[in-house]
mmCIF file of C-alpha atoms in Angstrom:
data_model
loop_
_atom_site.group_PDB
_atom_site.id
_atom_site.type_symbol
_atom_site.label_atom_id
_atom_site.label_comp_id
_atom_site.label_asym_id
_atom_site.label_seq_id
_atom_site.Cartn_x
_atom_site.Cartn_y
_atom_site.Cartn_z
ATOM 1 C CA MET A 29 56.676 81.082 -7.248
ATOM 2 C CA LEU A 30 54.088 79.892 -4.729
ATOM 3 C CA ARG A 31 56.826 79.314 -2.163
ATOM 4 C CA LYS A 32 58.174 82.854 -2.672
ATOM 5 C CA PHE A 33 54.628 84.178 -2.467
ATOM 6 C CA GLY A 34 53.846 82.388 0.782
ATOM 7 C CA GLY A 35 57.300 83.087 2.201
ATOM 8 C CA ASN A 36 56.766 86.849 2.098
ATOM 9 C CA ALA A 37 55.927 87.524 5.742
ATOM 10 C CA ASP A 38 54.409 90.915 4.978
ATOM 11 C CA LEU A 39 52.012 89.539 2.360
ATOM 12 C CA ALA A 40 51.188 86.432 4.397
ATOM 13 C CA GLY A 41 50.592 88.582 7.469
ATOM 14 C CA ARG A 42 48.016 90.582 5.550
ATOM 15 C CA GLY A 43 46.226 87.431 4.457
ATOM 16 C CA LEU A 44 47.010 87.831 0.766
ATOM 17 C CA PRO A 45 47.511 84.089 -0.048
ATOM 18 C CA ALA A 46 44.029 83.400 1.367
ATOM 19 C CA ARG A 47 42.496 85.671 -1.279
ATOM 20 C CA PHE A 48 43.447 83.464 -4.222
ATOM 21 C CA LEU A 49 41.950 80.355 -5.824
ATOM 22 C CA PHE A 50 44.775 78.002 -6.774
ATOM 23 C CA ALA A 51 44.695 75.233 -9.385
ATOM 24 C CA LEU A 52 47.622 72.814 -9.372
ATOM 25 C CA PRO A 53 46.964 70.211 -12.077
ATOM 26 C CA ARG A 54 49.239 67.216 -12.395
ATOM 27 C CA SER A 55 51.743 67.463 -15.234
ATOM 28 C CA LEU A 56 50.877 65.427 -18.344
ATOM 29 C CA ALA A 57 54.508 65.346 -19.489
ATOM 30 C CA GLY A 58 55.363 61.846 -20.614
ATOM 31 C CA TYR A 59 51.735 60.898 -21.302
ATOM 32 C CA ARG A 60 50.766 63.328 -24.058
ATOM 33 C CA ALA A 61 49.714 62.177 -27.508
ATOM 34 C CA VAL A 62 52.382 63.134 -30.054
ATOM 35 C CA ASP A 63 49.906 63.642 -32.896
ATOM 36 C CA THR A 64 46.621 65.281 -31.952
ATOM 37 C CA ALA A 65 43.606 66.239 -34.023
ATOM 38 C CA LEU A 66 43.079 69.891 -34.877
ATOM 39 C CA VAL A 67 40.507 71.812 -32.886
ATOM 40 C CA PRO A 68 37.258 71.636 -34.921
ATOM 41 C CA GLU A 69 36.606 74.819 -36.876
ATOM 42 C CA GLN A 70 33.164 75.309 -35.329
ATOM 43 C CA VAL A 71 34.714 75.200 -31.846
ATOM 44 C CA THR A 72 37.338 77.802 -32.779
ATOM 45 C CA ALA A 73 34.747 80.039 -34.411
ATOM 46 C CA GLY A 74 32.351 79.668 -31.482
ATOM 47 C CA TYR A 75 35.056 80.576 -29.000
ATOM 48 C CA GLN A 76 36.133 83.645 -30.952
ATOM 49 C CA HIS A 77 32.526 84.751 -31.346
ATOM 50 C CA ARG A 78 31.763 84.339 -27.642
ATOM 51 C CA VAL A 79 34.875 86.219 -26.458
ATOM 52 C CA HIS A 80 34.212 89.043 -28.941
ATOM 53 C CA ASP A 81 30.588 89.372 -27.823
ATOM 54 C CA LEU A 82 31.533 89.332 -24.154
ATOM 55 C CA ALA A 83 34.103 92.094 -24.660
ATOM 56 C CA ALA A 84 31.704 94.205 -26.739
ATOM 57 C CA THR A 85 28.813 93.745 -24.311
ATOM 58 C CA LEU A 86 30.788 94.466 -21.149
ATOM 59 C CA ALA A 87 32.400 97.539 -22.738
ATOM 60 C CA GLN A 88 28.927 99.095 -23.016
ATOM 61 C CA TRP A 89 28.085 98.728 -19.337
ATOM 62 C CA THR A 90 27.992 102.098 -17.626
ATOM 63 C CA GLU A 91 25.991 101.270 -14.491
ATOM 64 C CA PRO A 92 26.326 98.368 -12.024
ATOM 65 C CA ALA A 93 23.953 95.498 -12.764
ATOM 66 C CA VAL A 94 22.292 93.413 -10.063
ATOM 67 C CA VAL A 95 22.031 89.724 -10.941
ATOM 68 C CA THR A 96 19.703 87.639 -8.801
ATOM 69 C CA LEU A 97 19.379 83.901 -8.184
ATOM 70 C CA SER A 98 16.435 81.758 -9.172
ATOM 71 C CA GLU A 99 14.578 80.137 -6.295
ATOM 72 C CA ASP A 100 16.187 76.746 -6.977
ATOM 73 C CA ALA A 101 19.643 78.316 -7.330
ATOM 74 C CA GLY A 102 19.090 80.064 -4.012
ATOM 75 C CA ARG A 103 18.487 76.725 -2.329
ATOM 76 C CA VAL A 104 21.712 75.318 -3.811
ATOM 77 C CA ARG A 105 23.640 78.393 -2.654
ATOM 78 C CA ARG A 106 22.219 78.097 0.849
ATOM 79 C CA ALA A 107 23.057 74.397 1.098
ATOM 80 C CA ALA A 108 26.621 75.003 -0.135
ATOM 81 C CA ALA A 109 27.115 77.889 2.300
ATOM 82 C CA GLU A 110 25.791 75.804 5.197
ATOM 83 C CA GLN A 111 28.199 73.006 4.274
ATOM 84 C CA VAL A 112 31.120 75.456 4.220
ATOM 85 C CA GLU A 113 30.064 76.787 7.620
ATOM 86 C CA ALA A 114 29.968 73.263 9.044
ATOM 87 C CA GLU A 115 33.446 72.488 7.645
ATOM 88 C CA LEU A 116 34.831 75.603 9.366
ATOM 89 C CA ARG A 117 34.084 74.067 12.780
ATOM 90 C CA PRO A 118 36.772 72.224 14.781
ATOM 91 C CA GLY A 119 37.433 68.908 13.063
ATOM 92 C CA GLY A 120 36.034 70.162 9.746
ATOM 93 C CA SER A 121 38.007 70.105 6.507
ATOM 94 C CA LEU A 122 38.259 73.913 6.426
ATOM 95 C CA TYR A 123 38.990 74.476 10.099
ATOM 96 C CA ASP A 124 42.764 74.667 9.681
ATOM 97 C CA MET A 125 42.512 77.016 6.711
ATOM 98 C CA ARG A 126 39.728 79.207 8.080
ATOM 99 C CA GLU A 127 41.170 82.437 6.690
ATOM 100 C CA TRP A 128 40.667 81.068 3.175
ATOM 101 C CA GLY A 129 37.519 79.094 3.990
ATOM 102 C CA ASN A 130 35.764 82.186 5.356
ATOM 103 C CA LYS A 131 35.873 83.623 1.837
ATOM 104 C CA LEU A 132 34.699 80.470 0.049
ATOM 105 C CA SER A 133 30.950 81.164 0.045
ATOM 106 C CA GLY A 134 31.520 84.602 -1.456
ATOM 107 C CA ALA A 135 33.909 83.150 -4.028
ATOM 108 C CA THR A 136 31.287 80.539 -4.948
ATOM 109 C CA LEU A 137 28.775 83.268 -5.738
ATOM 110 C CA ARG A 138 31.316 85.106 -7.880
ATOM 111 C CA LEU A 139 32.066 81.884 -9.759
ATOM 112 C CA ALA A 140 28.340 81.429 -10.376
ATOM 113 C CA GLY A 141 28.162 84.971 -11.726
ATOM 114 C CA LEU A 142 31.064 84.399 -14.095
ATOM 115 C CA LEU A 143 29.571 81.152 -15.383
ATOM 116 C CA HIS A 144 26.210 82.888 -15.806
ATOM 117 C CA VAL A 145 27.738 85.671 -17.907
ATOM 118 C CA ALA A 146 29.683 83.150 -19.986
ATOM 119 C CA HIS A 147 26.453 81.311 -20.835
ATOM 120 C CA HIS A 148 24.330 84.428 -21.383
ATOM 121 C CA HIS A 149 26.799 86.998 -22.665
ATOM 122 C CA ALA A 150 24.177 89.192 -24.344
ATOM 123 C CA ASP A 151 21.676 89.600 -21.496
ATOM 124 C CA ALA A 152 23.041 88.004 -18.319
ATOM 125 C CA TRP A 153 21.890 90.933 -16.200
ATOM 126 C CA ARG A 154 18.282 90.523 -17.394
ATOM 127 C CA ARG A 155 17.861 86.953 -16.149
ATOM 128 C CA PRO A 156 18.561 85.212 -12.828
ATOM 129 C CA ILE A 157 21.364 82.726 -12.276
ATOM 130 C CA ASN A 158 19.799 79.299 -12.694
ATOM 131 C CA VAL A 159 20.238 76.189 -10.597
ATOM 132 C CA ASP A 160 22.665 74.540 -13.037
ATOM 133 C CA ARG A 161 25.148 77.418 -12.918
ATOM 134 C CA MET A 162 24.921 77.598 -9.126
ATOM 135 C CA ALA A 163 25.512 73.845 -8.862
ATOM 136 C CA ASP A 164 28.492 74.147 -11.226
ATOM 137 C CA ALA A 165 29.940 76.891 -9.020
ATOM 138 C CA ALA A 166 29.496 74.748 -5.895
ATOM 139 C CA ARG A 167 31.420 71.902 -7.566
ATOM 140 C CA LEU A 168 34.164 74.336 -8.564
ATOM 141 C CA ALA A 169 34.371 75.501 -4.955
ATOM 142 C CA GLU A 170 35.063 71.915 -3.862
ATOM 143 C CA PHE A 171 37.776 71.681 -6.535
ATOM 144 C CA PHE A 172 39.437 74.899 -5.366
ATOM 145 C CA ALA A 173 39.271 73.837 -1.707
ATOM 146 C CA ALA A 174 41.196 70.659 -2.533
ATOM 147 C CA HIS A 175 43.736 72.557 -4.626
ATOM 148 C CA TYR A 176 44.225 75.262 -2.004
ATOM 149 C CA ARG A 177 45.091 72.516 0.449
ATOM 150 C CA ALA A 178 47.634 71.224 -2.086
ATOM 151 C CA ALA A 179 48.965 74.747 -2.623
ATOM 152 C CA LEU A 180 49.698 74.982 1.094
ATOM 153 C CA THR A 181 52.173 72.150 0.562
ATOM 154 C CA THR A 182 54.090 74.254 -1.956
ATOM 155 C CA ILE A 183 53.737 77.515 -0.065
ATOM 156 C CA GLY A 184 55.189 75.964 3.091
ATOM 157 C CA THR A 185 58.882 76.226 3.778
ATOM 158 C CA ASP A 186 61.216 73.491 2.595
ATOM 159 C CA THR A 187 62.123 72.446 6.155
ATOM 160 C CA ALA A 188 58.511 72.307 7.259
ATOM 161 C CA MET A 189 57.514 70.160 4.302
ATOM 162 C CA GLU A 190 60.488 67.845 4.703
ATOM 163 C CA ASN A 191 59.530 67.294 8.337
ATOM 164 C CA ALA A 192 55.916 66.720 7.298
ATOM 165 C CA ARG A 193 56.978 64.123 4.731
ATOM 166 C CA TYR A 194 59.165 62.389 7.303
ATOM 167 C CA VAL A 195 56.465 62.264 9.980
ATOM 168 C CA LEU A 196 53.817 61.150 7.510
ATOM 169 C CA GLY A 197 56.160 58.374 6.385
ATOM 170 C CA VAL A 198 56.643 57.227 9.985
ATOM 171 C CA LEU A 199 52.897 57.220 10.611
ATOM 172 C CA THR A 200 52.120 55.174 7.513
ATOM 173 C CA THR A 201 54.978 52.651 7.776
ATOM 174 C CA LYS A 202 54.363 52.074 11.490
ATOM 175 C CA GLY A 203 50.602 51.762 10.987
ATOM 176 C CA MET A 204 49.874 54.519 13.511
ATOM 177 C CA THR A 205 46.230 55.074 12.585
ATOM 178 C CA THR A 206 45.536 56.706 15.962
ATOM 179 C CA PHE A 207 48.152 58.192 18.261
ATOM 180 C CA THR A 208 48.947 60.889 20.792
ATOM 181 C CA ARG A 209 51.490 63.636 20.323
ATOM 182 C CA ARG A 210 53.688 61.984 22.937
ATOM 183 C CA GLU A 211 53.542 58.592 21.174
ATOM 184 C CA LEU A 212 54.573 60.233 17.914
ATOM 185 C CA HIS A 213 57.349 62.182 19.629
ATOM 186 C CA ARG A 214 58.883 58.947 20.884
ATOM 187 C CA ARG A 215 58.981 57.659 17.292
ATOM 188 C CA VAL A 216 60.558 60.770 15.753
ATOM 189 C CA SER A 217 62.624 62.180 18.634
ATOM 190 C CA ARG A 218 65.944 61.711 16.820
ATOM 191 C CA ARG A 219 64.925 64.076 14.047
ATOM 192 C CA LEU A 220 62.521 66.233 16.076
ATOM 193 C CA PRO A 221 63.892 66.278 19.625
ATOM 194 C CA LYS A 222 61.651 69.106 20.890
ATOM 195 C CA SER A 223 57.941 68.557 21.543
ATOM 196 C CA GLY A 224 57.197 71.939 19.985
ATOM 197 C CA GLN A 225 58.613 70.709 16.688
ATOM 198 C CA VAL A 226 56.233 67.760 16.742
ATOM 199 C CA SER A 227 53.303 70.071 17.490
ATOM 200 C CA THR A 228 54.267 72.265 14.534
ATOM 201 C CA VAL A 229 54.386 69.293 12.181
ATOM 202 C CA LEU A 230 51.040 68.000 13.449
ATOM 203 C CA ALA A 231 49.498 71.414 12.825
ATOM 204 C CA GLU A 232 50.926 71.355 9.283
ATOM 205 C CA LEU A 233 49.589 67.850 8.619
ATOM 206 C CA ALA A 234 46.186 68.810 10.028
ATOM 207 C CA ALA A 235 46.050 71.885 7.776
ATOM 208 C CA LEU A 236 46.727 69.644 4.782
ATOM 209 C CA GLY A 237 44.077 67.126 5.807
ATOM 210 C CA TRP A 238 46.385 64.188 6.568
ATOM 211 C CA VAL A 239 45.611 63.988 10.281
ATOM 212 C CA ARG A 240 42.862 65.307 12.509
ATOM 213 C CA GLN A 241 42.471 65.587 16.248
ATOM 214 C CA ALA A 242 39.625 63.684 17.850
ATOM 215 C CA PRO A 243 37.582 65.078 20.774
ATOM 216 C CA ASP A 244 39.577 62.896 23.215
ATOM 217 C CA GLY A 245 42.819 64.605 22.133
ATOM 218 C CA ARG A 246 44.219 61.698 20.134
ATOM 219 C CA TYR A 247 45.117 62.147 16.484
ATOM 220 C CA GLU A 248 43.659 60.116 13.622
ATOM 221 C CA LEU A 249 45.570 59.372 10.417
ATOM 222 C CA HIS A 250 43.749 59.798 7.113
ATOM 223 C CA PRO A 251 42.857 56.305 5.799
ATOM 224 C CA ARG A 252 44.457 57.155 2.435
ATOM 225 C CA ALA A 253 47.570 58.720 3.937
ATOM 226 C CA ALA A 254 49.862 56.340 2.047
ATOM 227 C CA ASP A 255 48.413 57.563 -1.258
ATOM 228 C CA LYS A 256 48.748 61.158 -0.146
ATOM 229 C CA LEU A 257 52.379 60.571 0.815
ATOM 230 C CA GLU A 258 53.070 59.240 -2.682
ATOM 231 C CA ALA A 259 51.497 62.359 -4.210
ATOM 232 C CA LEU A 260 53.468 64.631 -1.868
ATOM 233 C CA THR A 261 56.792 63.102 -2.874
ATOM 234 C CA ARG A 262 56.219 63.428 -6.650
#
């Protein structure tokens, strides 16, 4: 479904995939406990109570409510936003997915608001978001950044990902920790005879965080690229 979603040129052209937070957990099939304990009754009752109260409370809202941040939460928000801004620069982890990364600070605030309401369902709008909820939202933002990068792997076309797997395999097996585009082209010219094809694959690998371009123009391979290749081929 992600591949169909990302393969729609009209939707992709309008930046729709960049408006979503993806979570791609690893399948537990084959490792699940056959017999599991029942969910404790107090947990079930607490969940039902909380969802009911949230629905009843939100149904009564007739005017927009402004929720503020505590002073400490404001400092956490500012630090997280500054970190995002730094990662959007050339060489940063968000540089090659800037369209999504540009929305991350806003998404972090919305996550903090949702967590705040979940913890204070009866009067969330009467109290500021505290530092713990803002810190939780910042950690969630890091989670979603990593999973968006993984989602790009699925969204990409089959041919593009096959080429990326092949090139990543060459880089890891040949121990090419640093290299130029021309050096890589010589290694993969049978499969990718045109230099433009190599550039496309390098851009794909950079977007996924497996390589990055240094200021001198050479490329650097992620030190855990072999592990990443294993995850990509699962």
